[in-house]
Coordinates of C-alpha atoms in Angstrom, one line a residue:
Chain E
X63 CA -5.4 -115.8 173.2
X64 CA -2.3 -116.4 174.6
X65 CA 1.0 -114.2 174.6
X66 CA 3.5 -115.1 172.5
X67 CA 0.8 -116.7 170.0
X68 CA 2.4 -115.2 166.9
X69 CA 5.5 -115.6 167.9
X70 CA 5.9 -119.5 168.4
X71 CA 3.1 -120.2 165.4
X72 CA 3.9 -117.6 163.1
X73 CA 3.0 -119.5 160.0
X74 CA -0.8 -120.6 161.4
X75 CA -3.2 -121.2 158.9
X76 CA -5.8 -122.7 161.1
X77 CA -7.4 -121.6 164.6
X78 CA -9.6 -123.5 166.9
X79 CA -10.4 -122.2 170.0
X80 CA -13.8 -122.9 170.3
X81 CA -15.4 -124.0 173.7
X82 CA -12.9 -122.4 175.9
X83 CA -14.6 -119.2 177.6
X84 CA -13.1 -116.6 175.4
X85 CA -14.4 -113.2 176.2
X86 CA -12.1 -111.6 174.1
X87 CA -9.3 -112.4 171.7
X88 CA -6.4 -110.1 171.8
X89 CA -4.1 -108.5 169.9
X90 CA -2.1 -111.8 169.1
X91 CA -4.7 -112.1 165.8
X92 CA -3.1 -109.3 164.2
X93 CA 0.2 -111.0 164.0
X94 CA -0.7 -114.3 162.6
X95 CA -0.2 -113.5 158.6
X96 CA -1.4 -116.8 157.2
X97 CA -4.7 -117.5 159.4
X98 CA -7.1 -118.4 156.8
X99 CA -9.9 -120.2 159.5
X100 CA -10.5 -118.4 162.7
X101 CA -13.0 -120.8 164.8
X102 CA -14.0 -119.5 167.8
X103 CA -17.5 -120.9 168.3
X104 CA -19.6 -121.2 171.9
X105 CA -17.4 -118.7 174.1
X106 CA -18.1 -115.9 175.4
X107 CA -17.9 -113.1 172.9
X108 CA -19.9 -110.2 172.4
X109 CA -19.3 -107.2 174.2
X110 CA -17.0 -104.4 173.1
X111 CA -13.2 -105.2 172.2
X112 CA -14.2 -109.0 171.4
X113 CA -11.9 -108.5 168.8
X114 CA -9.1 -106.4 168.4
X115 CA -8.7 -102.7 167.4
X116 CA -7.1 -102.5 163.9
X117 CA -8.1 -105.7 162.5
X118 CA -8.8 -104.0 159.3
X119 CA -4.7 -103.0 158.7
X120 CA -3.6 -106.2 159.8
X121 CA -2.6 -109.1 157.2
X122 CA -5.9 -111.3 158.6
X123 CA -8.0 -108.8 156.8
X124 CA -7.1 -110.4 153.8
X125 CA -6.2 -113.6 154.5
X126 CA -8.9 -114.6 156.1
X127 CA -11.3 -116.7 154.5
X128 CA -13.6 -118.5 157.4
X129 CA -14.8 -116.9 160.5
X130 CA -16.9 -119.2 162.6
X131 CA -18.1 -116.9 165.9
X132 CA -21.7 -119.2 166.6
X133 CA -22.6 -119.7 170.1
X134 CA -21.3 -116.6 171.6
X135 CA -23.2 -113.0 172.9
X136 CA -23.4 -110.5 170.1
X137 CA -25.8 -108.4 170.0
X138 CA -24.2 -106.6 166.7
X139 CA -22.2 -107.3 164.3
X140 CA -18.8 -106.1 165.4
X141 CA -17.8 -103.3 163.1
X142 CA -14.3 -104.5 163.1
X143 CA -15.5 -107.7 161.5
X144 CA -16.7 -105.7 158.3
X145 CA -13.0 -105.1 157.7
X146 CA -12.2 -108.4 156.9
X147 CA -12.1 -108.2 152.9
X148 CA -11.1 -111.7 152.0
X149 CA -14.1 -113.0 154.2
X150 CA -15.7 -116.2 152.3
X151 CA -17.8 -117.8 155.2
X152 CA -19.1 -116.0 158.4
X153 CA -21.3 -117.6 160.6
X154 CA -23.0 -115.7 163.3
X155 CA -25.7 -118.3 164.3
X156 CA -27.0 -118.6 167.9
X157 CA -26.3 -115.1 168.9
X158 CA -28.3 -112.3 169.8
X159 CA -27.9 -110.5 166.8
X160 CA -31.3 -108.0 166.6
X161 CA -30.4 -106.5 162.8
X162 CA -27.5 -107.1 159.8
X163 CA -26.1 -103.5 159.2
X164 CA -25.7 -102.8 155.7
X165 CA -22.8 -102.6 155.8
X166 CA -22.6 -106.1 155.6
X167 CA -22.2 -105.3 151.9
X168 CA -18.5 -104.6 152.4
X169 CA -18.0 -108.4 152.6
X170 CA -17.9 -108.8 149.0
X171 CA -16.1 -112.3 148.8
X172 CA -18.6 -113.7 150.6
X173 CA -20.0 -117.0 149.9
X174 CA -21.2 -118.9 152.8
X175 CA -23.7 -116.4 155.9
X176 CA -25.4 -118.6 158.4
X177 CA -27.3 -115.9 160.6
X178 CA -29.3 -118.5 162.2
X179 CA -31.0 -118.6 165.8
X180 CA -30.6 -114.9 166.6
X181 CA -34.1 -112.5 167.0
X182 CA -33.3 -110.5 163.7
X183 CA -36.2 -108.6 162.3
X184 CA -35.5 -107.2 159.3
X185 CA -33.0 -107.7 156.6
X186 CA -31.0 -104.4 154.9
X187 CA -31.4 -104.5 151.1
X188 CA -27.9 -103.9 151.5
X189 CA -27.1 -107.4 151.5
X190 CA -28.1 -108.3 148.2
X191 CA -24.6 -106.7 147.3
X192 CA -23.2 -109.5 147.8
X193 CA -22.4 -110.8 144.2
X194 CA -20.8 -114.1 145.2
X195 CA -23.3 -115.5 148.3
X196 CA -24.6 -118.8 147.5
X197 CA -25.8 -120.0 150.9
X198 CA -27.6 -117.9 153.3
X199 CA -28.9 -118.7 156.3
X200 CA -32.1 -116.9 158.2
X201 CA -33.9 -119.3 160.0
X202 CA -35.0 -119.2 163.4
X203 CA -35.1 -115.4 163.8
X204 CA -38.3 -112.8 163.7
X205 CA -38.3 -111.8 160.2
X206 CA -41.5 -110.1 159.1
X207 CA -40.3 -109.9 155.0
X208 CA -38.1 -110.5 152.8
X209 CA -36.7 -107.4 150.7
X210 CA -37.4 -107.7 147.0
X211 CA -33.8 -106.3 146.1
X212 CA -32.5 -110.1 148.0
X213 CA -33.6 -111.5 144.4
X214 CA -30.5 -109.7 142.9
X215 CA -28.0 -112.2 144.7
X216 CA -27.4 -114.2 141.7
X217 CA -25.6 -116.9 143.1
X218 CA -28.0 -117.9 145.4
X219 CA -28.0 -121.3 145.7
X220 CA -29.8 -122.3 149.0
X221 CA -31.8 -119.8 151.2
X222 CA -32.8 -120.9 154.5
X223 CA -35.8 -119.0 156.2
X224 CA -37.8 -121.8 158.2
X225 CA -39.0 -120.8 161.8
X226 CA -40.0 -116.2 160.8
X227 CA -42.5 -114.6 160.8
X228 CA -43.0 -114.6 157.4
X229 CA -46.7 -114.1 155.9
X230 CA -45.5 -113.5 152.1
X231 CA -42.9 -113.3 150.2
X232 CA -42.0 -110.7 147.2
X233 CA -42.5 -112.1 143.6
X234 CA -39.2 -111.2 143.0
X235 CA -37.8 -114.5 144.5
X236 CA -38.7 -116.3 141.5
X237 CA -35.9 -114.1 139.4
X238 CA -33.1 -116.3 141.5
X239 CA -32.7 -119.1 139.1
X240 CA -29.8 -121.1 140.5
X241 CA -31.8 -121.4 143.9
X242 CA -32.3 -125.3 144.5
X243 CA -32.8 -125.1 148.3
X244 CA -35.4 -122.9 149.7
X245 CA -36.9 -123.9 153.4
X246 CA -40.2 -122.1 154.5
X247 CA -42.1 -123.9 157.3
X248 CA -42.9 -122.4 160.4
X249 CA -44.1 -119.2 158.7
X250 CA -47.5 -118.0 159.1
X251 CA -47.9 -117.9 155.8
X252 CA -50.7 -116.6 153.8
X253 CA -53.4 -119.4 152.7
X254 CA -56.1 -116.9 151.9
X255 CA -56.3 -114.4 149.6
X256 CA -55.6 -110.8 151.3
X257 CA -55.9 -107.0 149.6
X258 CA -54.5 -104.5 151.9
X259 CA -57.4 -102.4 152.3
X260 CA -55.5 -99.4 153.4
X261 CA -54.6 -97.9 149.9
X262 CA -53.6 -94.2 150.2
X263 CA -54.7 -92.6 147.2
X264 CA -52.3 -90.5 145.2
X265 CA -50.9 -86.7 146.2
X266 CA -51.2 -84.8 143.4
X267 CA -47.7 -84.3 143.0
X268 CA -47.8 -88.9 142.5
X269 CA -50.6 -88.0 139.7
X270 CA -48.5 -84.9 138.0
X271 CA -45.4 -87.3 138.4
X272 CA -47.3 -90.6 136.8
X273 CA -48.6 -88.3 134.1
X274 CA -45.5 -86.9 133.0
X275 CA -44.1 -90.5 133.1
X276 CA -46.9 -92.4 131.2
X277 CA -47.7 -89.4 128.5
X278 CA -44.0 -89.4 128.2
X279 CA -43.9 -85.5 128.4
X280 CA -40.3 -84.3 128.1
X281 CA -38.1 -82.7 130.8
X282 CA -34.4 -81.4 131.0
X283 CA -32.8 -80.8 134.6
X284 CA -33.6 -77.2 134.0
X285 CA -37.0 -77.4 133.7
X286 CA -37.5 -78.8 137.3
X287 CA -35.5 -78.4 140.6
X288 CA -33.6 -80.9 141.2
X289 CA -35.7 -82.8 144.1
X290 CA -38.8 -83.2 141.4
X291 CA -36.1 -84.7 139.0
X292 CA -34.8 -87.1 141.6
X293 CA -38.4 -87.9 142.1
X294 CA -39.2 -88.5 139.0
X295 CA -36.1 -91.4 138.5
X296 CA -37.7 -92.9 141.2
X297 CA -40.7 -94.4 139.2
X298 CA -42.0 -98.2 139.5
X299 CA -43.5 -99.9 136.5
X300 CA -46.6 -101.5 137.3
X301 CA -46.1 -105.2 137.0
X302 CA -49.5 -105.6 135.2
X303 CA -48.4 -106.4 131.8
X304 CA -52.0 -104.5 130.8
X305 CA -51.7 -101.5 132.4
X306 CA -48.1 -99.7 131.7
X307 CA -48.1 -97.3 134.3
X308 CA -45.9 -96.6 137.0
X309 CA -46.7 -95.0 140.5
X310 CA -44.2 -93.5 143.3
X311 CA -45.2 -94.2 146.7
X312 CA -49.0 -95.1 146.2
X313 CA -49.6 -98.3 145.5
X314 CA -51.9 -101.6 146.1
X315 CA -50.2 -104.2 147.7
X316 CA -51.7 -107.3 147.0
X317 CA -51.0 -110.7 147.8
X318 CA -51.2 -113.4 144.6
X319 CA -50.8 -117.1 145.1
X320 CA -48.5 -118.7 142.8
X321 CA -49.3 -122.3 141.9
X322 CA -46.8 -124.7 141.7
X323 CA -48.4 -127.5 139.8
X324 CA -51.6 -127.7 141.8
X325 CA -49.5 -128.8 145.0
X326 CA -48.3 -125.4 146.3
X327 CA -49.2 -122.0 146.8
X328 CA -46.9 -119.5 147.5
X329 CA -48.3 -116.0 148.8
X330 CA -46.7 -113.3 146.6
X331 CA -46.8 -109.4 147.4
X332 CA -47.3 -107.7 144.4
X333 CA -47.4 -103.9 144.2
X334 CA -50.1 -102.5 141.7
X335 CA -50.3 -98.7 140.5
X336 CA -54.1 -98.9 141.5
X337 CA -57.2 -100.8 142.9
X338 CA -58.4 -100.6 139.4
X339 CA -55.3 -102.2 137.8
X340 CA -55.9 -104.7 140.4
X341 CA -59.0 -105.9 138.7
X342 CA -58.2 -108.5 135.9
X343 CA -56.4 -110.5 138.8
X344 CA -58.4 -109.9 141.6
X345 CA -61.1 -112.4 142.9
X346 CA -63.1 -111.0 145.3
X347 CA -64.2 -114.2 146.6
X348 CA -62.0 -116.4 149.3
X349 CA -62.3 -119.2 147.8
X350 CA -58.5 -119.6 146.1
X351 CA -59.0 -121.8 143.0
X352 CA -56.0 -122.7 140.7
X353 CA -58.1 -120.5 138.5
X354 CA -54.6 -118.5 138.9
X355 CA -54.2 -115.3 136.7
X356 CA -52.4 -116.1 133.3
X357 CA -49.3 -114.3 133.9
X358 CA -48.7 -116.0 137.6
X359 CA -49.2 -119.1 135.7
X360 CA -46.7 -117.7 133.0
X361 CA -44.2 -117.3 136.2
X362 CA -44.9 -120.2 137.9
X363 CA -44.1 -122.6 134.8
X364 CA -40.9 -121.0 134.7
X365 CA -40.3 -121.7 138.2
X366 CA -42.5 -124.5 138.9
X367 CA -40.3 -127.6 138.0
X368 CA -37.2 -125.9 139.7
X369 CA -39.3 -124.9 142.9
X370 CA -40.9 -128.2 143.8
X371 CA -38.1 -129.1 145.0
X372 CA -36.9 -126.3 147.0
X373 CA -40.8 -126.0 148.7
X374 CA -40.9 -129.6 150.0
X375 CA -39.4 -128.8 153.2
Chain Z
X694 CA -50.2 -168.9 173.0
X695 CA -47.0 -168.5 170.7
X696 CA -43.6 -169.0 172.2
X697 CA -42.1 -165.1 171.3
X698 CA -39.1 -164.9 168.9
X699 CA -36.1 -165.6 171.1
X700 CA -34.2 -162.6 171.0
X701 CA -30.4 -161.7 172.1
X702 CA -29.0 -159.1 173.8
X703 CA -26.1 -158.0 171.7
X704 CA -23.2 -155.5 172.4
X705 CA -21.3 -154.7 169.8
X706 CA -17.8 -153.2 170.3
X707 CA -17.1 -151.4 167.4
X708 CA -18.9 -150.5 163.9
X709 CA -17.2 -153.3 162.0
X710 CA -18.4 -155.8 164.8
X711 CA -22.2 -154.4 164.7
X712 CA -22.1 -154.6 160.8
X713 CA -21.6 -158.4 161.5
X714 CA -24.0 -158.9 164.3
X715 CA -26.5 -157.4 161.5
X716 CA -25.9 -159.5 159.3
X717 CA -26.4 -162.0 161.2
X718 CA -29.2 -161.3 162.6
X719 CA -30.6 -160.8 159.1
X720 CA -29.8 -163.8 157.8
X721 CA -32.9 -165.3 159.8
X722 CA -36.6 -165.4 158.6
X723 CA -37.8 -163.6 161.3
X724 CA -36.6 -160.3 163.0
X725 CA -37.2 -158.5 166.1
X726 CA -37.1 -154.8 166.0
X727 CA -36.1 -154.4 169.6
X728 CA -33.3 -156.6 168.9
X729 CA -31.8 -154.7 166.5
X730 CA -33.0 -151.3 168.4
X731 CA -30.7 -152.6 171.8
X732 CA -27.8 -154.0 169.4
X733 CA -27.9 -150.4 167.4
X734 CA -27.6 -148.7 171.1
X735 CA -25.4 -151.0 172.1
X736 CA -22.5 -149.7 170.0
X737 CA -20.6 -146.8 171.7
X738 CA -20.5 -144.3 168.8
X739 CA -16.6 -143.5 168.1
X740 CA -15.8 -141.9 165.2
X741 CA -12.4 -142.6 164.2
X742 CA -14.8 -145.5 163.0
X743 CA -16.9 -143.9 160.8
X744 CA -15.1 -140.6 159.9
X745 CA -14.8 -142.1 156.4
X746 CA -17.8 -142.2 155.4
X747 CA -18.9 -138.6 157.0
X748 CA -18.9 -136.4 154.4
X749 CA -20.9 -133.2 154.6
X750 CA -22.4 -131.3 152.5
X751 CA -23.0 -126.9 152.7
X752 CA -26.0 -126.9 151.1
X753 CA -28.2 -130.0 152.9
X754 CA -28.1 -133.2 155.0
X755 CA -26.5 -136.1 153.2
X756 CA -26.3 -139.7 152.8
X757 CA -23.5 -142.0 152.8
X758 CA -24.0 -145.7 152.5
X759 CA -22.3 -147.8 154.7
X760 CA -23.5 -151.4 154.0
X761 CA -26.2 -152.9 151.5
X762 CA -26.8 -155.6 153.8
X763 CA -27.1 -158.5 151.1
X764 CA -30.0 -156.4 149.7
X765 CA -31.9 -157.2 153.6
X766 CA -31.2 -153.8 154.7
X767 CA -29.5 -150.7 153.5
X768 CA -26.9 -149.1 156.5
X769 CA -26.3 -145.5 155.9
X770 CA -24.6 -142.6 157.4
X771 CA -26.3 -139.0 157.3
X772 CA -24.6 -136.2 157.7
X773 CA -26.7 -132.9 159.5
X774 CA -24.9 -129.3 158.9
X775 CA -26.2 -126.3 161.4
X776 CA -30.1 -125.9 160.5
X777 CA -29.9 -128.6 158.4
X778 CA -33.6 -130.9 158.2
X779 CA -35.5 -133.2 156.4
X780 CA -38.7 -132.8 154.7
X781 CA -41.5 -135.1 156.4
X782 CA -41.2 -138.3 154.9
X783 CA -42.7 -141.5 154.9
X784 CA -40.8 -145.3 155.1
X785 CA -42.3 -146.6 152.4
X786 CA -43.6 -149.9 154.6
X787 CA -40.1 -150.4 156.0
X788 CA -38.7 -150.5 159.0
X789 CA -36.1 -147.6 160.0
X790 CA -33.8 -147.6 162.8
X791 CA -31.7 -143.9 163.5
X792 CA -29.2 -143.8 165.8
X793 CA -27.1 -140.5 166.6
X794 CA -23.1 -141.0 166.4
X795 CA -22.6 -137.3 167.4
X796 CA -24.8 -134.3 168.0
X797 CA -28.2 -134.0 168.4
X798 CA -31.3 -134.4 166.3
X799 CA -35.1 -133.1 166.8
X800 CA -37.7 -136.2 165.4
X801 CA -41.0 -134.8 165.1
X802 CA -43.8 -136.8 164.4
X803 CA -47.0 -136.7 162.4
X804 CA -50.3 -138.4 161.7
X805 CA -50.8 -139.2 157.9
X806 CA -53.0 -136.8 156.7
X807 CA -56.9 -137.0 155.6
X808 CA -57.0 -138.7 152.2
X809 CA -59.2 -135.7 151.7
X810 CA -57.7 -133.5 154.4
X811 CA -56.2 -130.0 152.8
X812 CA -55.3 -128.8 156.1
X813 CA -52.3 -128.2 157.9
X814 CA -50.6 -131.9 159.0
X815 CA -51.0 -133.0 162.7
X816 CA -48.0 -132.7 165.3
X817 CA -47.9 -136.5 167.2
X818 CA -44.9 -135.5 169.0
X819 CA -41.8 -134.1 169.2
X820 CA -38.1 -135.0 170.9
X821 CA -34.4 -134.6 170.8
X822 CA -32.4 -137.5 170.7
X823 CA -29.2 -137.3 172.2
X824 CA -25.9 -139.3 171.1
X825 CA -25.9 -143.1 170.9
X826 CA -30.3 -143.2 171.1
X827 CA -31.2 -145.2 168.6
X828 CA -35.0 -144.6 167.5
X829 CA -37.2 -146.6 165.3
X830 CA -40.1 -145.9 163.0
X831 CA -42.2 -147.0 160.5
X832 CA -45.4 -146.1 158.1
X833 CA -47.6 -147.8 160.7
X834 CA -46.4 -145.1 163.6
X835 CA -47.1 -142.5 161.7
X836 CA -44.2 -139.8 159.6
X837 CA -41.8 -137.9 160.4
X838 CA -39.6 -135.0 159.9
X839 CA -35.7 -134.8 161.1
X840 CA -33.9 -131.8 161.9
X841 CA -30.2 -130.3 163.8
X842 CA -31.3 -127.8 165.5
X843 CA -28.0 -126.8 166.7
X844 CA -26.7 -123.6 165.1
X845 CA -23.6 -124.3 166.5
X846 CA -22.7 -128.6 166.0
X847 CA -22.8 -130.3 162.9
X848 CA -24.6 -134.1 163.6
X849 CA -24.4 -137.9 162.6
X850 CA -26.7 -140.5 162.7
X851 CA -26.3 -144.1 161.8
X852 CA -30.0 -145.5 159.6
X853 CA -31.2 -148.8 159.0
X854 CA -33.8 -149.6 157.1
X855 CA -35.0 -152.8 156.0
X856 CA -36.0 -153.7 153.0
X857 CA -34.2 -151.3 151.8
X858 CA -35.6 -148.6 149.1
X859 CA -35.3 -145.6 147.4
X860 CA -38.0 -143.9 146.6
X861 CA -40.5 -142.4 149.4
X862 CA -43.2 -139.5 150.0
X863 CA -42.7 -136.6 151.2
X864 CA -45.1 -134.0 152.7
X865 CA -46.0 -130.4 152.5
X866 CA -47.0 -129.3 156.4
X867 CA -49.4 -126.9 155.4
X868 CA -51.1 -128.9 152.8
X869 CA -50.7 -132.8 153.5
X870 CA -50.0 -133.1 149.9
X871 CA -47.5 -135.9 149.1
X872 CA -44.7 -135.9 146.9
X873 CA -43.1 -139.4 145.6
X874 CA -39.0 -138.4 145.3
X875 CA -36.1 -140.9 144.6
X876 CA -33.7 -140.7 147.4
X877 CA -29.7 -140.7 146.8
X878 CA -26.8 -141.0 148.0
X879 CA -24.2 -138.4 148.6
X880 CA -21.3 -141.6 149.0
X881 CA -21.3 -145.1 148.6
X882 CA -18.5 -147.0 150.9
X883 CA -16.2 -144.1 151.7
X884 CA -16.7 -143.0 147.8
X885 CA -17.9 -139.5 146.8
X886 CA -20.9 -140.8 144.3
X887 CA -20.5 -138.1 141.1
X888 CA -24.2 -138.2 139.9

């Protein structure tokens, strides 16, 4: 950025200095107290110092409201860039961005994350802190899954994860009930049913802790040490409406398919407490007839009218 | 052997002046889709032109209609975001002419599935079509699905179709299942339509 920046322009509101071979920008952007748009697009940014030490004290951490870095050479999300509280829209797309940290979560204006066309694998369940993001963008990474604590961004209105890896995805997604836009070719998903075989049964200390959870048996702090305690808090309900129980780290994954009005089937993972609690819903055969399991069908009703439109892509 | 429809070869200068050759052109019994292929090409996109009626939306492509064509043909602006794409659609038997005004779009196209089939859709062919191309398609060639690819440029294309319509198919990859959805419009003439 040039010298003297600030100076001649103090009152900028609006920078575009995309396309112009920018391998860093200087110190200049900690001057500029109104900058609300910062767009900096196909440069050359990426390695360290791309942007400028104490970003996070300077009057652009709050003012800023649109970031637009796509088309540059990160390989991380700068850490400076978390400091940049009034953040509404980020986009990061065509990078080579590998993960999100979870930080991410510091960003809590944000509204508007296009992460597209970078080889990200995973995604932290960090970033379903994010209480006002309504569009986010995935597609074109490497994703494998989807985090079931993602279904907590309540404002969700368009998720984009075309062009993953993606074989399922967590039932949870159907608990986002402002999401009208939801983009999922080019996934291998799942068309046949598929029980992970691999179950690992129960330690004793999952049975002692699934007894004392089911059979209700009462405990104070100072009956247990504390890590048994913390253990304890950690209990899942078993989504089988039948069954009531709860496991710790044992469970049956299981993929269900989710009809939506005979057209679509979504692969769900579902985590059961136990092969045998598995067995209402389980069909052992391949063949996947809309003989769905009541309480998918329950589900997909809910969700069936609102997701037609969001699977047609 | 019939004498072939005589056709023109049109350059039009500006939007305004292609809008009128269209007309024209439409006025007659007959058409030739080349003819209006070359004429749509002909026009060197510039976007002071058409800036009005380029309104983008975050969330998905949209579409702004430029011209109703005295109910021949509909003329209509879309309006790609980064990632944005199209489900695969059909032309419910018209003719459809896209031509980019800035960026680039990915056409991909695909056989109609099996009336039987349950299996995943065909790939035809794929290709990026770079500013001012002007493609053309219609049910008889096969379907197709649109897309910017670009994570970093918005895009614009310029559509014809004729007749025009407003309801179409649309396709799930993976299944071949069709869909029947009534298309919109995001603006009419430079207006924001509130819907």
């Amino acid at each position: 950025l040039p010298a003297g920046l600030s100076q001649w322009f103090p009152a900028l509101e609006v920078l575009d200095v995309s396309g112009t071979g920018l391998t860093e920008m200087g110190t200049e952007l900690l001057s500029l107290p109104c900058l609300h748009t910062l767009l900096a697009k196909n440069n050359r940014l990426g390695g360290p110092g791309s942007l400028p030490k104490g970003l996070g004290q300077a009057p652009l951490a709050r003012s800023l409201r649109v970031l637009n870095l796509s088309g540059n050479r990160f390989s991380e999300v700068p850490p400076a860039l978390l400091q940049l509280r009034g953040l509404r829209s980020l986009s990061l797309g065509g990078n080579r961005l590998h993960g999100i940290p979870p930080d991410i979560q510091e960003l809590h204006s944000l509204e508007f994350l296009y992460l597209g066309g970078n080889f990200i694998t995973a995604i932290p369940p960090e970033l379903a802190k994010l209480p006002s993001l309504r569009y986010l963008v995935l597609c074109d990474n490497k994703i494998q899954s989807i985090p079931p604590q993602l279904a907590q961004l309540h404002s969700l209105r368009s998720l984009s994860l075309h062009n993953n890896l993606l074989t399922y995805l967590p039932r949870e997604i159907l608990n986002l009930v402002h999401l009208d836009e939801l983009s999922l070719r080019g996934n291998p998903l799942v068309v046949r049913f598929v029980r992970d075989l691999t179950y690992n049964p129960p330690s004793l200390q999952e049975l002692a802790g699934r007894t004392i959870k089911t059979r209700n048996v009462p405990y104070a702090p100072s009956d247990l040490p504390e890590s048994l305690v913390r253990y304890l808090s950690l209990a899942s309900n078993c989504p089988n409406p039948k069954c009531g129980g709860v496991y710790f780290d044992s469970c049956v994954r299981q993929i269900k398919f989710v009809d939506f009005c005979g057209k679509y089937r979504l692969p769900l993972m579902h985590y059961l407490c136990s092969p045998e609690c598995s067995s209402p819903f389980s069909s052992a055969s391949q063949s996947s007839t809309s003989q769905s399991e009541s309480d998918s069908e329950d589900e997909a009703s809910v969700a069936a009218h609102r997701m037609q439109k969001v699977l047609l892509g | 052997m019939e004498q072939p429809v005589q056709t023109e070869t049109w350059k039009a200068r500006s939007l305004e002046e292609l809008i009128r050759i269209l007309h024209q052109i439409f006025a007659e019994d007959k058409v030739s889709v080349e003819e209006v292929q070359a004429l749509m090409e002909s026009y060197e996109s510039n976007p002071e032109e058409w800036l009005q009626y380029a309104k983008f939306d975050q969330y998905r492509y949209t579409r702004n209609l430029v011209d109703n064509g005295n109910g021949k043909f509909n003329l209509m602006i879309l309006c790609w975001g980064e990632g944005h794409g199209s489900s695969i659609h059909d032309h419910t038997d018209s003719h459809c002419f896209m031509k980019i005004l800035q960026g680039n779009l990915k056409e991909t196209l695909f056989e109609w599935p099996e009336k039987k089939g349950n299996g995943e859709m065909t790939k035809k062919s794929e290709r990026v079509l770079r500013e001012n191309q002007c493609a053309y398609i219609n049910d008889s060639i096969g379907l197709h699905r649109v897309e910017n690819i670009s994570h970093t440029e918005p895009a614009v294309s310029l559509h014809l179709y004729s007749p025009p319509f407003d309801t179409c198919n649309t396709f799930d990859q993976r299944t071949g299942h069709k869909h029947k959805v009534t298309m919109t419009f995001y603006s009419q003439f430079g207006e924001r339509t509130v819907c």
